[in-house]
Amino acid sequence: MQSVMSSGPSLEADSVSILRSIIPGLESTKHKGQAGKIAVVGGCREYTGAPYFSAISALKIGADLSHVFCTKDAAPVIKSYSPELIVHPILEESYSIRNEEKSSISAKVIAEVEKWMERFDCLVVGPGLGRDPFLLDCVSNIMKHARERNVPMVIDGDGLYLVTNCLELVSGYPLAVLTPNVNEYKRLVQKVLNSEVNDENGTDQLLSLAKGIGGVTILRKGKSDFVSDGKTACAVSIYGSPRRCGGQGDILSGSVAVFLSWARQCAAKGEVSMNPTILGCVAGSALLRYAASMAFDNKKRSTLTGDIIECLGRREKEGKIDF
C-alpha cells in the first residue's frame, strides 16, 4: 500500500490508493455479513431522514447488513423508506414515558441492544438523534457498552452534541471517530482546548484536539476534509461539489463506518500498517466527495442527498476512481 501522505509539503492523502487497498473483493466463497454489519443509533419523531441516509449509504457502498436503532415514532417512517434496513423501534423520548418508568425502560433498551452488539463491525451514533435528555441518557449507555465490547463508533450530528458535553464517553478510546462540521468543531475546540478555532495553524490545532480527547480520530469537514488521530494528520480535497444540501454528513458517517470496518479487516491480516480509523475516514471522505461531484454534474443546483447516494457505487469509465 502506498503512503497515506503525498510527497512534498502537502497534507493531501493518496485517497484513490487507500480506497483500492481496503475495499474487499467480491467473491462467491464469502457469506452474508463478511462485508460488514453496521448499526445506526439515531432517529426520533422529528428526524427520520438522517438515520436512513446513513444506513442506506452503508449498504450502497457494500456493507451486507445495516441496522437502525430508533424511537418507536420514527421506526414506521424509516421502515417505509426502504425494506433493505433492519429497524429496531426500541428508543424512547421523555414525552412518552413517566418518570417512574425511566429506569426500567432504560434497562430494557440496553438489554435489547446488547443482544446485537457483538455482531456489529461499527456503530454510527447521532444521525437524527435529537436532544431529548432521556434519549441521550440511553444512548450514552449504549456507547459505554459498545466501548466495553471494543466496537468502533462513528459519531456525528447530535451524537457530537452528546460527546461535547460528556467527553468521557470517547476520551481515550482509539476506535472512536468524530465527524464535526464547522460549528460542531468550534464547540469541541472551545470545550477541549479552551480556545477559538485557529485556521492559520489548523493542522496543529487539529492534532492537539485529537490528542486532547485521548487519541480519538477526528474528521473535520469543510472545503477540504482534514483527518487526525493526534499523531498524524492528512487532508482530502479531491472532487467535491458546491451544492450544500442537508444530509451529506449522514452519507459520510455511514461511509466511514463501512470503510473503517474494512480497514480493520485489512489490518488484522497485516495488509495495512496505518491506523484503520485514519484509512476509513480518508476513504469515506473521498468516495462521498466523488459521488457528490458526479451527482452535481448531472443535477447541478437541484442536486439532493438521494442523488448523491445513487452515485456512491457508480464506476466512472473515465477512471478517476475505479474499484
PDB file of N, CA and C in Angstrom, residues 223-311:
ATOM      1  N   LYS A 223     -14.345  22.628   3.177  1.00  0.00           N
ATOM      2  CA  LYS A 223     -13.957  22.695   1.766  1.00  0.00           C
ATOM      3  C   LYS A 223     -12.971  21.579   1.445  1.00  0.00           C
ATOM      4  N   SER A 224     -11.989  21.414   2.321  1.00  0.00           N
ATOM      5  CA  SER A 224     -11.166  20.215   2.364  1.00  0.00           C
ATOM      6  C   SER A 224     -11.468  19.527   3.682  1.00  0.00           C
ATOM      7  N   ASP A 225     -11.467  18.219   3.685  1.00  0.00           N
ATOM      8  CA  ASP A 225     -11.655  17.482   4.922  1.00  0.00           C
ATOM      9  C   ASP A 225     -10.288  17.163   5.518  1.00  0.00           C
ATOM     10  N   PHE A 226     -10.152  17.374   6.813  1.00  0.00           N
ATOM     11  CA  PHE A 226      -8.892  17.105   7.498  1.00  0.00           C
ATOM     12  C   PHE A 226      -9.097  16.008   8.541  1.00  0.00           C
ATOM     13  N   VAL A 227      -8.130  15.108   8.620  1.00  0.00           N
ATOM     14  CA  VAL A 227      -8.246  13.935   9.488  1.00  0.00           C
ATOM     15  C   VAL A 227      -7.023  13.841  10.380  1.00  0.00           C
ATOM     16  N   SER A 228      -7.242  13.554  11.664  1.00  0.00           N
ATOM     17  CA  SER A 228      -6.112  13.361  12.584  1.00  0.00           C
ATOM     18  C   SER A 228      -6.509  12.437  13.718  1.00  0.00           C
ATOM     19  N   ASP A 229      -5.536  11.634  14.164  1.00  0.00           N
ATOM     20  CA  ASP A 229      -5.711  10.799  15.352  1.00  0.00           C
ATOM     21  C   ASP A 229      -4.831  11.289  16.503  1.00  0.00           C
ATOM     22  N   GLY A 230      -4.318  12.499  16.372  1.00  0.00           N
ATOM     23  CA  GLY A 230      -3.441  13.056  17.401  1.00  0.00           C
ATOM     24  C   GLY A 230      -1.976  12.774  17.163  1.00  0.00           C
ATOM     25  N   LYS A 231      -1.684  11.846  16.235  1.00  0.00           N
ATOM     26  CA  LYS A 231      -0.298  11.518  15.907  1.00  0.00           C
ATOM     27  C   LYS A 231       0.081  11.967  14.507  1.00  0.00           C
ATOM     28  N   THR A 232      -0.840  11.868  13.600  1.00  0.00           N
ATOM     29  CA  THR A 232      -0.609  12.262  12.217  1.00  0.00           C
ATOM     30  C   THR A 232      -1.837  12.991  11.710  1.00  0.00           C
ATOM     31  N   ALA A 233      -1.677  13.700  10.592  1.00  0.00           N
ATOM     32  CA  ALA A 233      -2.794  14.433  10.003  1.00  0.00           C
ATOM     33  C   ALA A 233      -2.698  14.358   8.492  1.00  0.00           C
ATOM     34  N   CYS A 234      -3.838  14.354   7.841  1.00  0.00           N
ATOM     35  CA  CYS A 234      -3.865  14.368   6.387  1.00  0.00           C
ATOM     36  C   CYS A 234      -5.142  15.055   5.921  1.00  0.00           C
ATOM     37  N   ALA A 235      -5.204  15.331   4.626  1.00  0.00           N
ATOM     38  CA  ALA A 235      -6.331  16.066   4.065  1.00  0.00           C
ATOM     39  C   ALA A 235      -6.901  15.318   2.870  1.00  0.00           C
ATOM     40  N   VAL A 236      -8.187  15.564   2.618  1.00  0.00           N
ATOM     41  CA  VAL A 236      -8.849  15.061   1.417  1.00  0.00           C
ATOM     42  C   VAL A 236      -9.546  16.249   0.759  1.00  0.00           C
ATOM     43  N   SER A 237      -9.068  16.613  -0.406  1.00  0.00           N
ATOM     44  CA  SER A 237      -9.652  17.773  -1.088  1.00  0.00           C
ATOM     45  C   SER A 237     -10.028  17.472  -2.534  1.00  0.00           C
ATOM     46  N   ILE A 238      -9.894  16.209  -2.952  1.00  0.00           N
ATOM     47  CA  ILE A 238     -10.239  15.854  -4.334  1.00  0.00           C
ATOM     48  C   ILE A 238     -11.754  15.921  -4.535  1.00  0.00           C
ATOM     49  N   TYR A 239     -12.147  16.202  -5.756  1.00  0.00           N
ATOM     50  CA  TYR A 239     -13.550  16.207  -6.172  1.00  0.00           C
ATOM     51  C   TYR A 239     -14.376  17.166  -5.311  1.00  0.00           C
ATOM     52  N   GLY A 240     -15.587  16.776  -4.955  1.00  0.00           N
ATOM     53  CA  GLY A 240     -16.451  17.641  -4.183  1.00  0.00           C
ATOM     54  C   GLY A 240     -17.469  18.346  -5.045  1.00  0.00           C
ATOM     55  N   SER A 241     -18.358  19.081  -4.393  1.00  0.00           N
ATOM     56  CA  SER A 241     -19.460  19.757  -5.062  1.00  0.00           C
ATOM     57  C   SER A 241     -19.757  21.067  -4.354  1.00  0.00           C
ATOM     58  N   PRO A 242     -20.164  22.099  -5.105  1.00  0.00           N
ATOM     59  CA  PRO A 242     -20.550  23.354  -4.465  1.00  0.00           C
ATOM     60  C   PRO A 242     -21.938  23.298  -3.843  1.00  0.00           C
ATOM     61  N   ARG A 243     -22.676  22.229  -4.079  1.00  0.00           N
ATOM     62  CA  ARG A 243     -24.020  22.077  -3.533  1.00  0.00           C
ATOM     63  C   ARG A 243     -23.935  21.627  -2.083  1.00  0.00           C
ATOM     64  N   ARG A 244     -24.642  22.310  -1.204  1.00  0.00           N
ATOM     65  CA  ARG A 244     -24.550  22.026   0.221  1.00  0.00           C
ATOM     66  C   ARG A 244     -25.888  21.565   0.794  1.00  0.00           C
ATOM     67  N   CYS A 245     -26.577  20.686   0.101  1.00  0.00           N
ATOM     68  CA  CYS A 245     -27.856  20.189   0.598  1.00  0.00           C
ATOM     69  C   CYS A 245     -27.647  19.376   1.877  1.00  0.00           C
ATOM     70  N   GLY A 246     -28.630  19.435   2.764  1.00  0.00           N
ATOM     71  CA  GLY A 246     -28.534  18.694   4.011  1.00  0.00           C
ATOM     72  C   GLY A 246     -28.514  17.198   3.768  1.00  0.00           C
ATOM     73  N   GLY A 247     -27.839  16.480   4.648  1.00  0.00           N
ATOM     74  CA  GLY A 247     -27.797  15.029   4.562  1.00  0.00           C
ATOM     75  C   GLY A 247     -26.470  14.458   4.124  1.00  0.00           C
ATOM     76  N   GLN A 248     -25.573  15.297   3.606  1.00  0.00           N
ATOM     77  CA  GLN A 248     -24.291  14.767   3.129  1.00  0.00           C
ATOM     78  C   GLN A 248     -23.423  14.254   4.287  1.00  0.00           C
ATOM     79  N   GLY A 249     -23.556  14.887   5.444  1.00  0.00           N
ATOM     80  CA  GLY A 249     -22.824  14.393   6.608  1.00  0.00           C
ATOM     81  C   GLY A 249     -23.308  13.023   7.041  1.00  0.00           C
ATOM     82  N   ASP A 250     -24.592  12.747   6.811  1.00  0.00           N
ATOM     83  CA  ASP A 250     -25.131  11.427   7.145  1.00  0.00           C
ATOM     84  C   ASP A 250     -24.573  10.366   6.202  1.00  0.00           C
ATOM     85  N   ILE A 251     -24.470  10.711   4.917  1.00  0.00           N
ATOM     86  CA  ILE A 251     -23.817   9.793   3.977  1.00  0.00           C
ATOM     87  C   ILE A 251     -22.394   9.513   4.450  1.00  0.00           C
ATOM     88  N   LEU A 252     -21.691  10.557   4.844  1.00  0.00           N
ATOM     89  CA  LEU A 252     -20.298  10.404   5.272  1.00  0.00           C
ATOM     90  C   LEU A 252     -20.191   9.467   6.468  1.00  0.00           C
ATOM     91  N   SER A 253     -21.078   9.612   7.442  1.00  0.00           N
ATOM     92  CA  SER A 253     -20.988   8.782   8.642  1.00  0.00           C
ATOM     93  C   SER A 253     -21.153   7.305   8.305  1.00  0.00           C
ATOM     94  N   GLY A 254     -22.131   6.990   7.447  1.00  0.00           N
ATOM     95  CA  GLY A 254     -22.298   5.599   7.038  1.00  0.00           C
ATOM     96  C   GLY A 254     -21.128   5.095   6.216  1.00  0.00           C
ATOM     97  N   SER A 255     -20.587   5.967   5.381  1.00  0.00           N
ATOM     98  CA  SER A 255     -19.440   5.594   4.545  1.00  0.00           C
ATOM     99  C   SER A 255     -18.211   5.294   5.393  1.00  0.00           C
ATOM    100  N   VAL A 256     -17.915   6.172   6.327  1.00  0.00           N
ATOM    101  CA  VAL A 256     -16.742   5.968   7.186  1.00  0.00           C
ATOM    102  C   VAL A 256     -16.891   4.678   7.992  1.00  0.00           C
ATOM    103  N   ALA A 257     -18.108   4.390   8.450  1.00  0.00           N
ATOM    104  CA  ALA A 257     -18.327   3.168   9.230  1.00  0.00           C
ATOM    105  C   ALA A 257     -17.957   1.927   8.429  1.00  0.00           C
ATOM    106  N   VAL A 258     -18.368   1.888   7.168  1.00  0.00           N
ATOM    107  CA  VAL A 258     -18.064   0.731   6.326  1.00  0.00           C
ATOM    108  C   VAL A 258     -16.564   0.637   6.058  1.00  0.00           C
ATOM    109  N   PHE A 259     -15.960   1.735   5.634  1.00  0.00           N
ATOM    110  CA  PHE A 259     -14.535   1.705   5.302  1.00  0.00           C
ATOM    111  C   PHE A 259     -13.672   1.434   6.531  1.00  0.00           C
ATOM    112  N   LEU A 260     -14.096   1.922   7.679  1.00  0.00           N
ATOM    113  CA  LEU A 260     -13.369   1.634   8.912  1.00  0.00           C
ATOM    114  C   LEU A 260     -13.405   0.135   9.207  1.00  0.00           C
ATOM    115  N   SER A 261     -14.564  -0.490   9.035  1.00  0.00           N
ATOM    116  CA  SER A 261     -14.644  -1.932   9.294  1.00  0.00           C
ATOM    117  C   SER A 261     -13.789  -2.698   8.297  1.00  0.00           C
ATOM    118  N   TRP A 262     -13.767  -2.272   7.041  1.00  0.00           N
ATOM    119  CA  TRP A 262     -12.920  -2.937   6.042  1.00  0.00           C
ATOM    120  C   TRP A 262     -11.437  -2.724   6.335  1.00  0.00           C
ATOM    121  N   ALA A 263     -11.084  -1.508   6.753  1.00  0.00           N
ATOM    122  CA  ALA A 263      -9.676  -1.229   7.066  1.00  0.00           C
ATOM    123  C   ALA A 263      -9.209  -2.058   8.257  1.00  0.00           C
ATOM    124  N   ARG A 264     -10.082  -2.281   9.215  1.00  0.00           N
ATOM    125  CA  ARG A 264      -9.720  -3.116  10.365  1.00  0.00           C
ATOM    126  C   ARG A 264      -9.504  -4.567   9.938  1.00  0.00           C
ATOM    127  N   GLN A 265     -10.316  -5.046   8.993  1.00  0.00           N
ATOM    128  CA  GLN A 265     -10.107  -6.395   8.469  1.00  0.00           C
ATOM    129  C   GLN A 265      -8.742  -6.502   7.795  1.00  0.00           C
ATOM    130  N   CYS A 266      -8.393  -5.477   7.030  1.00  0.00           N
ATOM    131  CA  CYS A 266      -7.081  -5.469   6.368  1.00  0.00           C
ATOM    132  C   CYS A 266      -5.950  -5.432   7.386  1.00  0.00           C
ATOM    133  N   ALA A 267      -6.114  -4.623   8.418  1.00  0.00           N
ATOM    134  CA  ALA A 267      -5.079  -4.514   9.450  1.00  0.00           C
ATOM    135  C   ALA A 267      -4.896  -5.840  10.181  1.00  0.00           C
ATOM    136  N   ALA A 268      -5.996  -6.546  10.424  1.00  0.00           N
ATOM    137  CA  ALA A 268      -5.916  -7.830  11.124  1.00  0.00           C
ATOM    138  C   ALA A 268      -5.147  -8.866  10.313  1.00  0.00           C
ATOM    139  N   LYS A 269      -5.173  -8.708   8.997  1.00  0.00           N
ATOM    140  CA  LYS A 269      -4.439  -9.631   8.116  1.00  0.00           C
ATOM    141  C   LYS A 269      -3.044  -9.118   7.779  1.00  0.00           C
ATOM    142  N   GLY A 270      -2.675  -7.971   8.352  1.00  0.00           N
ATOM    143  CA  GLY A 270      -1.351  -7.423   8.107  1.00  0.00           C
ATOM    144  C   GLY A 270      -1.189  -6.764   6.750  1.00  0.00           C
ATOM    145  N   GLU A 271      -2.310  -6.400   6.121  1.00  0.00           N
ATOM    146  CA  GLU A 271      -2.245  -5.824   4.776  1.00  0.00           C
ATOM    147  C   GLU A 271      -2.045  -4.312   4.786  1.00  0.00           C
ATOM    148  N   VAL A 272      -2.298  -3.674   5.916  1.00  0.00           N
ATOM    149  CA  VAL A 272      -2.045  -2.237   6.053  1.00  0.00           C
ATOM    150  C   VAL A 272      -1.358  -2.006   7.383  1.00  0.00           C
ATOM    151  N   SER A 273      -0.599  -0.933   7.454  1.00  0.00           N
ATOM    152  CA  SER A 273       0.135  -0.648   8.683  1.00  0.00           C
ATOM    153  C   SER A 273      -0.367   0.608   9.381  1.00  0.00           C
ATOM    154  N   MET A 274      -1.146   1.419   8.682  1.00  0.00           N
ATOM    155  CA  MET A 274      -1.602   2.676   9.277  1.00  0.00           C
ATOM    156  C   MET A 274      -2.871   2.466  10.080  1.00  0.00           C
ATOM    157  N   ASN A 275      -3.175   3.444  10.914  1.00  0.00           N
ATOM    158  CA  ASN A 275      -4.353   3.407  11.770  1.00  0.00           C
ATOM    159  C   ASN A 275      -5.610   3.204  10.914  1.00  0.00           C
ATOM    160  N   PRO A 276      -6.386   2.148  11.148  1.00  0.00           N
ATOM    161  CA  PRO A 276      -7.588   1.911  10.344  1.00  0.00           C
ATOM    162  C   PRO A 276      -8.616   3.031  10.424  1.00  0.00           C
ATOM    163  N   THR A 277      -8.655   3.751  11.547  1.00  0.00           N
ATOM    164  CA  THR A 277      -9.606   4.853  11.633  1.00  0.00           C
ATOM    165  C   THR A 277      -9.240   5.979  10.671  1.00  0.00           C
ATOM    166  N   ILE A 278      -7.947   6.232  10.516  1.00  0.00           N
ATOM    167  CA  ILE A 278      -7.487   7.222   9.538  1.00  0.00           C
ATOM    168  C   ILE A 278      -7.860   6.766   8.126  1.00  0.00           C
ATOM    169  N   LEU A 279      -7.572   5.509   7.822  1.00  0.00           N
ATOM    170  CA  LEU A 279      -7.865   4.983   6.489  1.00  0.00           C
ATOM    171  C   LEU A 279      -9.363   5.033   6.201  1.00  0.00           C
ATOM    172  N   GLY A 280     -10.174   4.680   7.184  1.00  0.00           N
ATOM    173  CA  GLY A 280     -11.621   4.711   6.995  1.00  0.00           C
ATOM    174  C   GLY A 280     -12.141   6.100   6.730  1.00  0.00           C
ATOM    175  N   CYS A 281     -11.579   7.087   7.443  1.00  0.00           N
ATOM    176  CA  CYS A 281     -12.012   8.480   7.243  1.00  0.00           C
ATOM    177  C   CYS A 281     -11.612   8.985   5.863  1.00  0.00           C
ATOM    178  N   VAL A 282     -10.392   8.701   5.459  1.00  0.00           N
ATOM    179  CA  VAL A 282      -9.934   9.161   4.145  1.00  0.00           C
ATOM    180  C   VAL A 282     -10.776   8.542   3.037  1.00  0.00           C
ATOM    181  N   ALA A 283     -11.006   7.224   3.120  1.00  0.00           N
ATOM    182  CA  ALA A 283     -11.774   6.548   2.087  1.00  0.00           C
ATOM    183  C   ALA A 283     -13.217   7.038   2.045  1.00  0.00           C
ATOM    184  N   GLY A 284     -13.842   7.186   3.218  1.00  0.00           N
ATOM    185  CA  GLY A 284     -15.220   7.662   3.264  1.00  0.00           C
ATOM    186  C   GLY A 284     -15.369   9.063   2.724  1.00  0.00           C
ATOM    187  N   SER A 285     -14.440   9.923   3.089  1.00  0.00           N
ATOM    188  CA  SER A 285     -14.463  11.302   2.600  1.00  0.00           C
ATOM    189  C   SER A 285     -14.293  11.346   1.088  1.00  0.00           C
ATOM    190  N   ALA A 286     -13.318  10.600   0.593  1.00  0.00           N
ATOM    191  CA  ALA A 286     -13.034  10.641  -0.844  1.00  0.00           C
ATOM    192  C   ALA A 286     -14.214  10.136  -1.663  1.00  0.00           C
ATOM    193  N   LEU A 287     -14.818   9.042  -1.222  1.00  0.00           N
ATOM    194  CA  LEU A 287     -15.920   8.475  -2.001  1.00  0.00           C
ATOM    195  C   LEU A 287     -17.137   9.389  -1.989  1.00  0.00           C
ATOM    196  N   LEU A 288     -17.442   9.992  -0.831  1.00  0.00           N
ATOM    197  CA  LEU A 288     -18.560  10.937  -0.779  1.00  0.00           C
ATOM    198  C   LEU A 288     -18.310  12.119  -1.713  1.00  0.00           C
ATOM    199  N   ARG A 289     -17.108  12.667  -1.672  1.00  0.00           N
ATOM    200  CA  ARG A 289     -16.801  13.822  -2.500  1.00  0.00           C
ATOM    201  C   ARG A 289     -16.890  13.462  -3.986  1.00  0.00           C
ATOM    202  N   TYR A 290     -16.473  12.253  -4.312  1.00  0.00           N
ATOM    203  CA  TYR A 290     -16.550  11.783  -5.690  1.00  0.00           C
ATOM    204  C   TYR A 290     -18.004  11.624  -6.133  1.00  0.00           C
ATOM    205  N   ALA A 291     -18.822  11.000  -5.278  1.00  0.00           N
ATOM    206  CA  ALA A 291     -20.241  10.824  -5.601  1.00  0.00           C
ATOM    207  C   ALA A 291     -20.959  12.159  -5.706  1.00  0.00           C
ATOM    208  N   ALA A 292     -20.624  13.093  -4.806  1.00  0.00           N
ATOM    209  CA  ALA A 292     -21.238  14.414  -4.858  1.00  0.00           C
ATOM    210  C   ALA A 292     -20.882  15.134  -6.147  1.00  0.00           C
ATOM    211  N   SER A 293     -19.638  14.953  -6.600  1.00  0.00           N
ATOM    212  CA  SER A 293     -19.204  15.565  -7.851  1.00  0.00           C
ATOM    213  C   SER A 293     -19.977  15.007  -9.037  1.00  0.00           C
ATOM    214  N   MET A 294     -20.150  13.686  -9.064  1.00  0.00           N
ATOM    215  CA  MET A 294     -20.894  13.068 -10.162  1.00  0.00           C
ATOM    216  C   MET A 294     -22.360  13.487 -10.149  1.00  0.00           C
ATOM    217  N   ALA A 295     -22.958  13.538  -8.946  1.00  0.00           N
ATOM    218  CA  ALA A 295     -24.358  13.938  -8.847  1.00  0.00           C
ATOM    219  C   ALA A 295     -24.544  15.380  -9.312  1.00  0.00           C
ATOM    220  N   PHE A 296     -23.596  16.242  -8.932  1.00  0.00           N
ATOM    221  CA  PHE A 296     -23.709  17.643  -9.324  1.00  0.00           C
ATOM    222  C   PHE A 296     -23.535  17.820 -10.825  1.00  0.00           C
ATOM    223  N   ASP A 297     -22.691  17.014 -11.426  1.00  0.00           N
ATOM    224  CA  ASP A 297     -22.532  17.080 -12.881  1.00  0.00           C
ATOM    225  C   ASP A 297     -23.855  16.815 -13.590  1.00  0.00           C
ATOM    226  N   ASN A 298     -24.683  15.952 -12.989  1.00  0.00           N
ATOM    227  CA  ASN A 298     -25.957  15.593 -13.607  1.00  0.00           C
ATOM    228  C   ASN A 298     -27.091  16.545 -13.235  1.00  0.00           C
ATOM    229  N   LYS A 299     -27.145  16.942 -11.969  1.00  0.00           N
ATOM    230  CA  LYS A 299     -28.316  17.668 -11.465  1.00  0.00           C
ATOM    231  C   LYS A 299     -28.072  19.142 -11.168  1.00  0.00           C
ATOM    232  N   LYS A 300     -26.811  19.541 -11.128  1.00  0.00           N
ATOM    233  CA  LYS A 300     -26.467  20.941 -10.837  1.00  0.00           C
ATOM    234  C   LYS A 300     -27.142  21.414  -9.548  1.00  0.00           C
ATOM    235  N   ARG A 301     -27.799  22.581  -9.611  1.00  0.00           N
ATOM    236  CA  ARG A 301     -28.338  23.199  -8.405  1.00  0.00           C
ATOM    237  C   ARG A 301     -29.449  22.374  -7.753  1.00  0.00           C
ATOM    238  N   SER A 302     -30.079  21.496  -8.504  1.00  0.00           N
ATOM    239  CA  SER A 302     -31.176  20.698  -7.945  1.00  0.00           C
ATOM    240  C   SER A 302     -30.692  19.416  -7.269  1.00  0.00           C
ATOM    241  N   THR A 303     -29.381  19.226  -7.150  1.00  0.00           N
ATOM    242  CA  THR A 303     -28.836  18.023  -6.520  1.00  0.00           C
ATOM    243  C   THR A 303     -29.329  17.880  -5.082  1.00  0.00           C
ATOM    244  N   LEU A 304     -29.835  16.694  -4.761  1.00  0.00           N
ATOM    245  CA  LEU A 304     -30.262  16.375  -3.396  1.00  0.00           C
ATOM    246  C   LEU A 304     -29.461  15.177  -2.879  1.00  0.00           C
ATOM    247  N   THR A 305     -29.595  14.914  -1.585  1.00  0.00           N
ATOM    248  CA  THR A 305     -28.824  13.845  -0.966  1.00  0.00           C
ATOM    249  C   THR A 305     -29.100  12.496  -1.625  1.00  0.00           C
ATOM    250  N   GLY A 306     -30.341  12.240  -1.996  1.00  0.00           N
ATOM    251  CA  GLY A 306     -30.660  10.992  -2.670  1.00  0.00           C
ATOM    252  C   GLY A 306     -29.922  10.813  -3.982  1.00  0.00           C
ATOM    253  N   ASP A 307     -29.693  11.914  -4.682  1.00  0.00           N
ATOM    254  CA  ASP A 307     -28.938  11.847  -5.939  1.00  0.00           C
ATOM    255  C   ASP A 307     -27.497  11.424  -5.683  1.00  0.00           C
ATOM    256  N   ILE A 308     -26.933  11.923  -4.585  1.00  0.00           N
ATOM    257  CA  ILE A 308     -25.552  11.567  -4.234  1.00  0.00           C
ATOM    258  C   ILE A 308     -25.469  10.097  -3.846  1.00  0.00           C
ATOM    259  N   ILE A 309     -26.435   9.625  -3.082  1.00  0.00           N
ATOM    260  CA  ILE A 309     -26.440   8.220  -2.679  1.00  0.00           C
ATOM    261  C   ILE A 309     -26.470   7.303  -3.891  1.00  0.00           C
ATOM    262  N   GLU A 310     -27.230   7.684  -4.905  1.00  0.00           N
ATOM    263  CA  GLU A 310     -27.315   6.853  -6.104  1.00  0.00           C
ATOM    264  C   GLU A 310     -25.983   6.777  -6.856  1.00  0.00           C
ATOM    265  N   CYS A 311     -25.090   7.714  -6.577  1.00  0.00           N
ATOM    266  CA  CYS A 311     -23.779   7.715  -7.251  1.00  0.00           C
ATOM    267  C   CYS A 311     -22.689   7.022  -6.441  1.00  0.00           C
TER     268      CYS A 311
END
